[in-house]
Amino acid sequence: MGMEEVKYLSKAIVLAASAIGAGLAMIAGLGPGIGEGNAVAKALEAIGRQPECKSEVTSTMILGVAMAETTGIYSLVIALILLFVNPLVGKLG
């Protein structure tokens, strides 16, 4: 196996590992979706029990949902970096 084949093989391995890593990073999007659904369900339940505290429950729920969503956004950013801004591919060739 020549040096040229080794370069192509190493690039292919890095790209394959990046694609697998990006897919695994996107699995992290399941957690925020489930957590946000539970938070909204509990907030609606609380508002149903005590309608007079609607504004307090809603503002707290929105803050919690926004914080939970950041983990999904971080996983999306990591997946995009792995797919499109992979610095190892440029160094191998």
Short mmCIF file of C-alpha atoms in Angstrom, two decimals:
data_model
loop_
_atom_site.label_atom_id
_atom_site.label_comp_id
_atom_site.label_asym_id
_atom_site.label_seq_id
_atom_site.Cartn_x
_atom_site.Cartn_y
_atom_site.Cartn_z
CA MET A 1 0.00 0.00 0.00
CA GLY A 2 1.48 3.28 -1.12
CA MET A 3 1.55 6.61 0.65
CA GLU A 4 -1.26 7.98 -1.52
CA GLU A 5 -3.58 5.12 -0.57
CA VAL A 6 -2.80 5.64 3.11
CA LYS A 7 -3.80 9.32 2.83
CA TYR A 8 -7.10 8.46 1.15
CA LEU A 9 -7.83 5.70 3.65
CA SER A 10 -7.06 7.93 6.62
CA LYS A 11 -9.32 10.69 5.22
CA ALA A 12 -12.10 8.16 4.71
CA ILE A 13 -11.75 6.88 8.26
CA VAL A 14 -11.85 10.40 9.72
CA LEU A 15 -14.90 11.32 7.63
CA ALA A 16 -16.70 8.10 8.61
CA ALA A 17 -15.93 8.65 12.28
CA SER A 18 -17.13 12.26 11.99
CA ALA A 19 -20.41 11.14 10.45
CA ILE A 20 -20.93 8.54 13.17
CA GLY A 21 -20.08 11.11 15.85
CA ALA A 22 -22.51 13.61 14.36
CA GLY A 23 -25.26 11.01 14.40
CA LEU A 24 -24.53 10.15 18.01
CA ALA A 25 -24.50 13.83 18.94
CA MET A 26 -27.98 14.26 17.48
CA ILE A 27 -29.31 11.55 19.78
CA ALA A 28 -28.91 14.19 22.49
CA GLY A 29 -31.89 15.97 20.91
CA LEU A 30 -34.22 13.37 22.42
CA GLY A 31 -33.59 14.49 25.99
CA PRO A 32 -34.67 18.11 25.60
CA GLY A 33 -37.78 17.08 23.68
CA ILE A 34 -38.91 14.70 26.39
CA GLY A 35 -37.98 17.13 29.18
CA GLU A 36 -39.75 20.07 27.58
CA GLY A 37 -42.86 17.98 27.02
CA ASN A 38 -42.92 16.96 30.68
CA ALA A 39 -42.36 20.55 31.80
CA VAL A 40 -45.23 21.89 29.71
CA ALA A 41 -47.52 19.08 30.86
CA LYS A 42 -46.80 19.81 34.51
CA ALA A 43 -47.21 23.56 33.98
CA LEU A 44 -50.61 23.01 32.37
CA GLU A 45 -51.57 20.74 35.23
CA ALA A 46 -50.54 23.40 37.76
CA ILE A 47 -52.47 26.11 35.91
CA GLY A 48 -55.49 23.83 35.78
CA ARG A 49 -55.38 23.38 39.56
CA GLN A 50 -54.72 27.05 40.39
CA PRO A 51 -55.60 29.37 37.50
CA GLU A 52 -54.67 32.49 39.48
CA CYS A 53 -50.93 31.59 39.36
CA LYS A 54 -50.86 31.36 35.56
CA SER A 55 -48.30 34.15 34.97
CA GLU A 56 -45.80 32.82 37.53
CA VAL A 57 -46.03 29.24 36.29
CA THR A 58 -45.80 30.29 32.63
CA SER A 59 -42.72 32.47 33.12
CA THR A 60 -40.95 29.76 35.13
CA MET A 61 -41.88 27.13 32.53
CA ILE A 62 -40.54 29.25 29.65
CA LEU A 63 -37.24 29.78 31.48
CA GLY A 64 -36.91 26.05 32.16
CA VAL A 65 -37.77 25.09 28.59
CA ALA A 66 -35.22 27.58 27.24
CA MET A 67 -32.51 26.14 29.47
CA ALA A 68 -33.41 22.58 28.46
CA GLU A 69 -33.30 23.52 24.78
CA THR A 70 -29.68 24.66 25.03
CA THR A 71 -28.48 21.05 25.28
CA GLY A 72 -30.22 20.24 21.99
CA ILE A 73 -28.69 23.30 20.36
CA TYR A 74 -25.22 22.35 21.63
CA SER A 75 -25.57 18.87 20.16
CA LEU A 76 -26.65 20.37 16.83
CA VAL A 77 -23.62 22.68 16.79
CA ILE A 78 -21.28 19.78 17.57
CA ALA A 79 -22.83 17.69 14.79
CA LEU A 80 -22.46 20.53 12.28
CA ILE A 81 -18.84 21.08 13.28
CA LEU A 82 -18.10 17.38 12.89
CA LEU A 83 -19.68 17.30 9.45
CA PHE A 84 -18.55 20.56 7.86
CA VAL A 85 -15.62 22.06 9.79
CA ASN A 86 -13.51 18.99 10.40
CA PRO A 87 -9.93 20.22 10.79
CA LEU A 88 -8.36 16.76 10.57
CA VAL A 89 -9.35 16.23 6.94
CA GLY A 90 -7.31 19.22 5.78
CA LYS A 91 -4.22 18.10 7.73
CA LEU A 92 -4.28 14.58 6.33
CA GLY A 93 -3.98 15.56 2.71
#
